[in-house]
Tab-separated table of N, CA and C in Angstrom:
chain	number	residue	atom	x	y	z
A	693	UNK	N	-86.637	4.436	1.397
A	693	UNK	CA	-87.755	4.739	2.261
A	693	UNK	C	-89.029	4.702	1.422
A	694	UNK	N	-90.463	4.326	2.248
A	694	UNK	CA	-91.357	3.919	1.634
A	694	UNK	C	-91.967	5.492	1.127
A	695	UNK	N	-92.190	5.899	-0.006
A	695	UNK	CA	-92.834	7.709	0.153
A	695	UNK	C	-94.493	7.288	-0.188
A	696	UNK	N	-95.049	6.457	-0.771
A	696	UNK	CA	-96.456	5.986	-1.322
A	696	UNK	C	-96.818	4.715	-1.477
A	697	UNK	N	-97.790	4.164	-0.826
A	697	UNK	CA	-98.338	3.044	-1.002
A	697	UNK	C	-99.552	3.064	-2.028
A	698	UNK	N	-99.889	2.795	-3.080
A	698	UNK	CA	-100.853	2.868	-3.999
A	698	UNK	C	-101.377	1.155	-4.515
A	699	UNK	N	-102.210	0.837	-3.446
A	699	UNK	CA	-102.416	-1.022	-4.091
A	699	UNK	C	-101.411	-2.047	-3.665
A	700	UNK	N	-100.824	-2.770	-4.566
A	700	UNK	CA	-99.301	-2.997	-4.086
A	700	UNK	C	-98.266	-2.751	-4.919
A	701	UNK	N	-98.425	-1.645	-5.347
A	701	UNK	CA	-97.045	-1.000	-5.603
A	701	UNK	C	-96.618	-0.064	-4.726
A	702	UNK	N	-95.381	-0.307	-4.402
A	702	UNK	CA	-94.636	0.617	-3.392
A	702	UNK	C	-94.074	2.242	-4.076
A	703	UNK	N	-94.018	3.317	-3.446
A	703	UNK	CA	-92.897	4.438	-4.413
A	703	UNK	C	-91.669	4.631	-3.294
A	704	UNK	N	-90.251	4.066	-4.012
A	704	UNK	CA	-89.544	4.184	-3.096
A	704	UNK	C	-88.597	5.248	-3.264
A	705	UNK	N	-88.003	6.084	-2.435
A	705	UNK	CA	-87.252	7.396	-2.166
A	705	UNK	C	-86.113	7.217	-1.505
A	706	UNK	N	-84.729	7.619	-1.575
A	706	UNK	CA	-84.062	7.473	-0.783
A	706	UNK	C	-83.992	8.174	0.667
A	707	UNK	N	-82.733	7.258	1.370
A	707	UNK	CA	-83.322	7.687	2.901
A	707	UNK	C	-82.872	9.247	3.268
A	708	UNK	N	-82.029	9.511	2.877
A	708	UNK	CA	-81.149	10.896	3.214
A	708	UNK	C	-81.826	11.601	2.278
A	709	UNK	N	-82.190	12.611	1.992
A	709	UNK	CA	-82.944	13.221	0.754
A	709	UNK	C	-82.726	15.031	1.474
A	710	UNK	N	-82.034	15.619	0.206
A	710	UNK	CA	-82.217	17.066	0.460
A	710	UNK	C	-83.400	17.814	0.050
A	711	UNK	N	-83.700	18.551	0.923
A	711	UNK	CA	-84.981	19.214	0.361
A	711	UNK	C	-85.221	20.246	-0.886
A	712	UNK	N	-83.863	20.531	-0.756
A	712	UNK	CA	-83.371	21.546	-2.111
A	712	UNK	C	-83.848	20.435	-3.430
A	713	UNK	N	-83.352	19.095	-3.450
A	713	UNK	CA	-83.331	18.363	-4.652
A	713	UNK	C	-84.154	17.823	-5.130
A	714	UNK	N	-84.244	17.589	-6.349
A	714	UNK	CA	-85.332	16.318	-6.707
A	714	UNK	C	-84.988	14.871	-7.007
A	715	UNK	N	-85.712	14.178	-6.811
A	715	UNK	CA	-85.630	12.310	-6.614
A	715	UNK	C	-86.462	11.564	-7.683
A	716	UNK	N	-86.478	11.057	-8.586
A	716	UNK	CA	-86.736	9.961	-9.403
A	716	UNK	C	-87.426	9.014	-8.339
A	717	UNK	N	-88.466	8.625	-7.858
A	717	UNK	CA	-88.515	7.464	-7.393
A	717	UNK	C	-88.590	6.437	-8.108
A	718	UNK	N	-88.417	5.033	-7.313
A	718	UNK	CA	-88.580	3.604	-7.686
A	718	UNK	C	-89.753	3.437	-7.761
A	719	UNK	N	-89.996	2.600	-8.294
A	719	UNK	CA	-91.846	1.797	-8.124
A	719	UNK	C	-91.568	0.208	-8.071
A	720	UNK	N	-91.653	0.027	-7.009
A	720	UNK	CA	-91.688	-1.867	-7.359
A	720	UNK	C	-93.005	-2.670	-6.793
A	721	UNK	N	-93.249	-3.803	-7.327
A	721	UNK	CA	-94.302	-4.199	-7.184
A	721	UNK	C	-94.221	-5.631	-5.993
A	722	UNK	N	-95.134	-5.724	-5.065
A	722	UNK	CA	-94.996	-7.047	-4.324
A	722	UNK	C	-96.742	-7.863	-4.962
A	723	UNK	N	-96.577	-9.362	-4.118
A	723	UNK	CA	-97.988	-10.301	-4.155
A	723	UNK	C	-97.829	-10.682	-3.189
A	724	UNK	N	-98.569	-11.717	-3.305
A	724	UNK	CA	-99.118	-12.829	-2.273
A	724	UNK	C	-97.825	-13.872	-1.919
A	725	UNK	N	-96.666	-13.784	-3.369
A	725	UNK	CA	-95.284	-14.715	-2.539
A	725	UNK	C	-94.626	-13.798	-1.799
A	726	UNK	N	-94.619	-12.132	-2.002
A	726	UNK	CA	-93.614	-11.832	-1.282
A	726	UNK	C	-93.047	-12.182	0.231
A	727	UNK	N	-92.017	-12.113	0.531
A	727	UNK	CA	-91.633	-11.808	2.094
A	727	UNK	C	-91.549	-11.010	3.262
A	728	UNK	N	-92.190	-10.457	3.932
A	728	UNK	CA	-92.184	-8.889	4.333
A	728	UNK	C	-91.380	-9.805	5.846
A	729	UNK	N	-90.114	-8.952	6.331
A	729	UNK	CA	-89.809	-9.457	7.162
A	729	UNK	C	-89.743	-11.025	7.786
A	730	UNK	N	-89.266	-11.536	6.479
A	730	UNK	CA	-89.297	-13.127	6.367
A	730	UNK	C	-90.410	-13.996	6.556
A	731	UNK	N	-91.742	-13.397	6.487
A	731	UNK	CA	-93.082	-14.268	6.716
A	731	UNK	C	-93.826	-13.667	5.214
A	732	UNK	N	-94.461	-14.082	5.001
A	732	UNK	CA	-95.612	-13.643	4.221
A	732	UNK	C	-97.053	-13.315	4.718
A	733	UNK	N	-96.355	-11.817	4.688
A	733	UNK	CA	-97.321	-11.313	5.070
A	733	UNK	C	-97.923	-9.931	4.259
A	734	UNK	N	-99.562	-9.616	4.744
A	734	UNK	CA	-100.124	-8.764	4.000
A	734	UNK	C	-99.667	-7.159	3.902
A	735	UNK	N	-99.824	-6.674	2.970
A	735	UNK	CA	-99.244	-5.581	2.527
A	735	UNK	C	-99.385	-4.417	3.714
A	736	UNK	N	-100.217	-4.341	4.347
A	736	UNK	CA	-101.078	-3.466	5.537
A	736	UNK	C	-99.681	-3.243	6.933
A	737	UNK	N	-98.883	-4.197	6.709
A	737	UNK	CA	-97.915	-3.912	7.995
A	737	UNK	C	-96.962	-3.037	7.553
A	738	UNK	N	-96.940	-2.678	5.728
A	738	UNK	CA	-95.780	-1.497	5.768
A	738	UNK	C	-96.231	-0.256	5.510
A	739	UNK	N	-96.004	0.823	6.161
A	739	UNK	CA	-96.461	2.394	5.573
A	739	UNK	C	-95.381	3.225	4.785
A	740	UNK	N	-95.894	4.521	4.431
A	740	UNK	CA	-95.049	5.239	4.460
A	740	UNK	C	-94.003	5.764	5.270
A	741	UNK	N	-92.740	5.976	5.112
A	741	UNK	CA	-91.962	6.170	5.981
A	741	UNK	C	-91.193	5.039	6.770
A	742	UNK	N	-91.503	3.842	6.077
A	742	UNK	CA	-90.565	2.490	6.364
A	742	UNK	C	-89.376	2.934	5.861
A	743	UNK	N	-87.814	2.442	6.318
A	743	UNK	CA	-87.003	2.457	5.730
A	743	UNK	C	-86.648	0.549	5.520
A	744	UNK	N	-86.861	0.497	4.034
A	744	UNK	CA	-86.437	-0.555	3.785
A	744	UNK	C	-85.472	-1.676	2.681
A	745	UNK	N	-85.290	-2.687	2.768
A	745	UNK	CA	-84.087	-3.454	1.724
A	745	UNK	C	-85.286	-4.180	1.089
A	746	UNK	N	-85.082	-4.450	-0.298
A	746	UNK	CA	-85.933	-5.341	-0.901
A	746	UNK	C	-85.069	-5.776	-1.818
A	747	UNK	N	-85.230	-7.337	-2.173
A	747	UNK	CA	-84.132	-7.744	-3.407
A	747	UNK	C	-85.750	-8.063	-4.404
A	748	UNK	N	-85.634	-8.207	-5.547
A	748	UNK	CA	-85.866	-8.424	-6.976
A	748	UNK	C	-86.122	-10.076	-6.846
A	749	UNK	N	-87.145	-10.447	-7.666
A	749	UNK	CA	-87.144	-11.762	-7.604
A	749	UNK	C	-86.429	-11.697	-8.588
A	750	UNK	N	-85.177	-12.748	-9.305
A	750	UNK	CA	-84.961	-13.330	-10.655
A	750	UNK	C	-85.581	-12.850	-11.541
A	751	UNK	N	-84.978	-12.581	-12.795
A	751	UNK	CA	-85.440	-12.133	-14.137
A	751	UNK	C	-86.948	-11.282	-14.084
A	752	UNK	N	-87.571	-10.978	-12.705
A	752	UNK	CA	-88.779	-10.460	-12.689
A	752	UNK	C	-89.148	-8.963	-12.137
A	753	UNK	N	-87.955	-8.200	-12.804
A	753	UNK	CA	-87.994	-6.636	-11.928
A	753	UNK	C	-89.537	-6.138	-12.768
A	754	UNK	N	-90.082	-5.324	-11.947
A	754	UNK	CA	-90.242	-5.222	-10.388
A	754	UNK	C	-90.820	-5.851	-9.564
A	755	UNK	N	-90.741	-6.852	-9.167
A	755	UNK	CA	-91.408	-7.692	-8.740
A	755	UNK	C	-90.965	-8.134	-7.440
A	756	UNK	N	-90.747	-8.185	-6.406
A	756	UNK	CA	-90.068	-8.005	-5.302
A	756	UNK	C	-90.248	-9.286	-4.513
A	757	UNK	N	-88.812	-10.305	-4.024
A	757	UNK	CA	-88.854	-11.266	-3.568
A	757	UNK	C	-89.303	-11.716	-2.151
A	758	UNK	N	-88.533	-10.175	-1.485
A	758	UNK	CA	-88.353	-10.223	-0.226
A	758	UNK	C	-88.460	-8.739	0.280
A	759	UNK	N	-88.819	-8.370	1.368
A	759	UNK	CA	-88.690	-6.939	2.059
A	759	UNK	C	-88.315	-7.144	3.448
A	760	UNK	N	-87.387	-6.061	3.626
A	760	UNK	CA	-86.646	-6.347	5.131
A	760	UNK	C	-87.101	-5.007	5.390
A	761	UNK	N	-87.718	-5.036	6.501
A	761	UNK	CA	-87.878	-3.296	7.243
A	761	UNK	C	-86.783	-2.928	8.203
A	762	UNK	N	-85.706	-1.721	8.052
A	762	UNK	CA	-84.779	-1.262	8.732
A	762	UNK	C	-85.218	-0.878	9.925
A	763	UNK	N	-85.982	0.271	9.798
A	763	UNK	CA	-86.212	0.897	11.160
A	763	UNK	C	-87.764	0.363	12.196
């Protein structure tokens, strides 16, 4: 799940999360190739609170190839 948008780096959190615990988030980064829901499109259509899949481009973590929005 998306917890912060800062520029285009994403902070990602998992979806089930206890409130008792603490979480490490992810940070991955998108551009201008990424895929947001198979188009390329601008960063502005995802918020916080997306639940989403993103794969890694090749040899380029974090750098993000593709984003699929779940919910």
């Amino acid at each position: 799940m998306i917890e912060e948008i800062q520029g285009n780096q994403l902070s990602l959190g998992p979806q089930e999360q206890d409130p008792e615990a603490s979480y490490a988030l992810t940070e991955v980064t998108i551009d201008d190739q990424t895929k947001i829901d198979g188009r390329t499109n601008p960063l502005s259509v995802l918020k916080p609170g997306d639940i989403i899949r993103f794969e890694y481009r090749k040899d380029k973590q974090p750098l993000v190839a593709t984003i699929e929005r779940v919910n």
